[in-house]
Amino acid sequence: SRAAMPGGMPYRNLDSSISKEVNDLQQQLIATTKEYRMVKANIMKAQNGKRSNELTKAELEKLPQGTDAKMYRSVGKMFMLTSRLDIMTHLEESAKKEGKEEISLTAKLDYLDRRMKSQQ
């Protein structure tokens, strides 16, 4: 009998608009949480790539400079004979790239964290 009351109808509209707004916020939170997890996984991937490049470079630096050891670099599904200098340069550039990616992803993670807190 709320509907019979003169003010009953606006309350019902208010309840449905609040319900809709809460539902929208829940959907936004779900999407933000999903993106947060993806960014976190990408950060781990960047850290692992950087660590792998640094370890490989450290192992190659242990080899004497004058050795004629054949060195191969992975390119897709094949390996190409490459000079030591080219491999070292490639490893340094890859490690720098992974480091920059990690920094940008960490900033994005912080943003998503703040956004999730505001949506809760």
PDB file of C-alpha atoms in Angstrom, residues 6-98:
ATOM      1  CA  PRO A   6       1.106   9.976  -2.543  1.00  0.00           C
ATOM      2  CA  GLY A   7       4.890   9.768  -1.998  1.00  0.00           C
ATOM      3  CA  GLY A   8       5.113   6.029  -2.629  1.00  0.00           C
ATOM      4  CA  MET A   9       5.835   6.177  -6.327  1.00  0.00           C
ATOM      5  CA  PRO A  10       9.011   8.329  -6.160  1.00  0.00           C
ATOM      6  CA  TYR A  11      10.470   5.951  -3.538  1.00  0.00           C
ATOM      7  CA  ARG A  12      10.033   3.059  -5.915  1.00  0.00           C
ATOM      8  CA  ASN A  13      11.792   5.039  -8.680  1.00  0.00           C
ATOM      9  CA  LEU A  14      14.530   5.973  -6.246  1.00  0.00           C
ATOM     10  CA  ASP A  15      15.019   2.341  -5.250  1.00  0.00           C
ATOM     11  CA  SER A  16      15.283   1.223  -8.888  1.00  0.00           C
ATOM     12  CA  SER A  17      17.734   4.030  -9.743  1.00  0.00           C
ATOM     13  CA  ILE A  18      19.877   3.194  -6.707  1.00  0.00           C
ATOM     14  CA  SER A  19      19.737  -0.477  -7.636  1.00  0.00           C
ATOM     15  CA  LYS A  20      20.782   0.347 -11.197  1.00  0.00           C
ATOM     16  CA  GLU A  21      23.657   2.522  -9.958  1.00  0.00           C
ATOM     17  CA  VAL A  22      24.873  -0.199  -7.567  1.00  0.00           C
ATOM     18  CA  ASN A  23      24.695  -2.726 -10.386  1.00  0.00           C
ATOM     19  CA  ASP A  24      26.723  -0.418 -12.655  1.00  0.00           C
ATOM     20  CA  LEU A  25      29.362   0.043  -9.946  1.00  0.00           C
ATOM     21  CA  GLN A  26      29.579  -3.722  -9.457  1.00  0.00           C
ATOM     22  CA  GLN A  27      30.120  -4.230 -13.186  1.00  0.00           C
ATOM     23  CA  GLN A  28      32.818  -1.540 -13.211  1.00  0.00           C
ATOM     24  CA  LEU A  29      34.516  -3.157 -10.212  1.00  0.00           C
ATOM     25  CA  ILE A  30      34.484  -6.559 -11.921  1.00  0.00           C
ATOM     26  CA  ALA A  31      36.024  -5.081 -15.089  1.00  0.00           C
ATOM     27  CA  THR A  32      38.639  -3.154 -13.097  1.00  0.00           C
ATOM     28  CA  THR A  33      39.521  -6.243 -11.053  1.00  0.00           C
ATOM     29  CA  LYS A  34      39.983  -8.258 -14.247  1.00  0.00           C
ATOM     30  CA  GLU A  35      42.239  -5.564 -15.731  1.00  0.00           C
ATOM     31  CA  TYR A  36      44.166  -5.367 -12.420  1.00  0.00           C
ATOM     32  CA  ARG A  37      44.900  -9.101 -12.559  1.00  0.00           C
ATOM     33  CA  MET A  38      46.022  -8.880 -16.183  1.00  0.00           C
ATOM     34  CA  VAL A  39      48.372  -5.977 -15.439  1.00  0.00           C
ATOM     35  CA  LYS A  40      49.773  -7.854 -12.448  1.00  0.00           C
ATOM     36  CA  ALA A  41      50.454 -10.890 -14.658  1.00  0.00           C
ATOM     37  CA  ASN A  42      52.138  -8.671 -17.257  1.00  0.00           C
ATOM     38  CA  ILE A  43      54.352  -7.171 -14.548  1.00  0.00           C
ATOM     39  CA  MET A  44      55.447 -10.662 -13.521  1.00  0.00           C
ATOM     40  CA  LYS A  45      56.130 -11.499 -17.171  1.00  0.00           C
ATOM     41  CA  ALA A  46      58.247  -8.356 -17.607  1.00  0.00           C
ATOM     42  CA  GLN A  47      60.186  -9.072 -14.403  1.00  0.00           C
ATOM     43  CA  ASN A  48      60.882 -12.649 -15.495  1.00  0.00           C
ATOM     44  CA  GLY A  49      62.011 -11.527 -18.954  1.00  0.00           C
ATOM     45  CA  LYS A  50      64.305  -8.899 -17.495  1.00  0.00           C
ATOM     46  CA  ARG A  51      65.771 -11.377 -15.002  1.00  0.00           C
ATOM     47  CA  SER A  52      66.302 -13.958 -17.755  1.00  0.00           C
ATOM     48  CA  ASN A  53      68.122 -11.448 -19.963  1.00  0.00           C
ATOM     49  CA  GLU A  54      70.315 -10.297 -17.082  1.00  0.00           C
ATOM     50  CA  LEU A  55      71.215 -13.877 -16.123  1.00  0.00           C
ATOM     51  CA  THR A  56      72.035 -14.805 -19.710  1.00  0.00           C
ATOM     52  CA  LYS A  57      74.192 -11.704 -20.090  1.00  0.00           C
ATOM     53  CA  ALA A  58      76.020 -12.458 -16.822  1.00  0.00           C
ATOM     54  CA  GLU A  59      76.762 -16.017 -17.986  1.00  0.00           C
ATOM     55  CA  LEU A  60      78.041 -14.806 -21.363  1.00  0.00           C
ATOM     56  CA  GLU A  61      80.299 -12.259 -19.662  1.00  0.00           C
ATOM     57  CA  LYS A  62      82.029 -15.129 -17.832  1.00  0.00           C
ATOM     58  CA  LEU A  63      83.285 -16.495 -21.153  1.00  0.00           C
ATOM     59  CA  PRO A  64      86.719 -15.236 -22.206  1.00  0.00           C
ATOM     60  CA  GLN A  65      86.586 -12.468 -24.825  1.00  0.00           C
ATOM     61  CA  GLY A  66      88.837 -14.136 -27.374  1.00  0.00           C
ATOM     62  CA  THR A  67      86.977 -17.420 -27.575  1.00  0.00           C
ATOM     63  CA  ASP A  68      85.642 -18.411 -30.939  1.00  0.00           C
ATOM     64  CA  ALA A  69      82.655 -20.095 -29.362  1.00  0.00           C
ATOM     65  CA  LYS A  70      79.704 -20.100 -31.696  1.00  0.00           C
ATOM     66  CA  MET A  71      76.766 -18.184 -30.260  1.00  0.00           C
ATOM     67  CA  TYR A  72      73.212 -18.471 -31.411  1.00  0.00           C
ATOM     68  CA  ARG A  73      70.285 -16.168 -30.824  1.00  0.00           C
ATOM     69  CA  SER A  74      66.704 -17.381 -30.780  1.00  0.00           C
ATOM     70  CA  VAL A  75      64.595 -15.796 -33.501  1.00  0.00           C
ATOM     71  CA  GLY A  76      61.076 -17.186 -33.458  1.00  0.00           C
ATOM     72  CA  LYS A  77      61.387 -20.940 -33.915  1.00  0.00           C
ATOM     73  CA  MET A  78      64.944 -20.890 -35.226  1.00  0.00           C
ATOM     74  CA  PHE A  79      68.407 -20.035 -33.990  1.00  0.00           C
ATOM     75  CA  MET A  80      70.730 -17.717 -35.905  1.00  0.00           C
ATOM     76  CA  LEU A  81      74.503 -17.664 -35.646  1.00  0.00           C
ATOM     77  CA  THR A  82      75.249 -14.241 -34.149  1.00  0.00           C
ATOM     78  CA  SER A  83      78.318 -12.420 -32.903  1.00  0.00           C
ATOM     79  CA  ARG A  84      78.906 -12.073 -29.184  1.00  0.00           C
ATOM     80  CA  LEU A  85      78.644  -8.279 -29.412  1.00  0.00           C
ATOM     81  CA  ASP A  86      75.238  -8.488 -31.142  1.00  0.00           C
ATOM     82  CA  ILE A  87      73.929 -10.897 -28.527  1.00  0.00           C
ATOM     83  CA  MET A  88      75.166  -8.734 -25.633  1.00  0.00           C
ATOM     84  CA  THR A  89      73.636  -5.620 -27.209  1.00  0.00           C
ATOM     85  CA  HIS A  90      70.344  -7.432 -27.781  1.00  0.00           C
ATOM     86  CA  LEU A  91      70.256  -8.658 -24.168  1.00  0.00           C
ATOM     87  CA  GLU A  92      70.953  -5.150 -22.808  1.00  0.00           C
ATOM     88  CA  GLU A  93      68.251  -3.587 -24.973  1.00  0.00           C
ATOM     89  CA  SER A  94      65.741  -6.281 -24.032  1.00  0.00           C
ATOM     90  CA  ALA A  95      66.466  -5.855 -20.316  1.00  0.00           C
ATOM     91  CA  LYS A  96      66.015  -2.060 -20.605  1.00  0.00           C
ATOM     92  CA  LYS A  97      62.757  -2.514 -22.521  1.00  0.00           C
ATOM     93  CA  GLU A  98      61.425  -4.958 -19.920  1.00  0.00           C
TER      94      GLU A  98
END
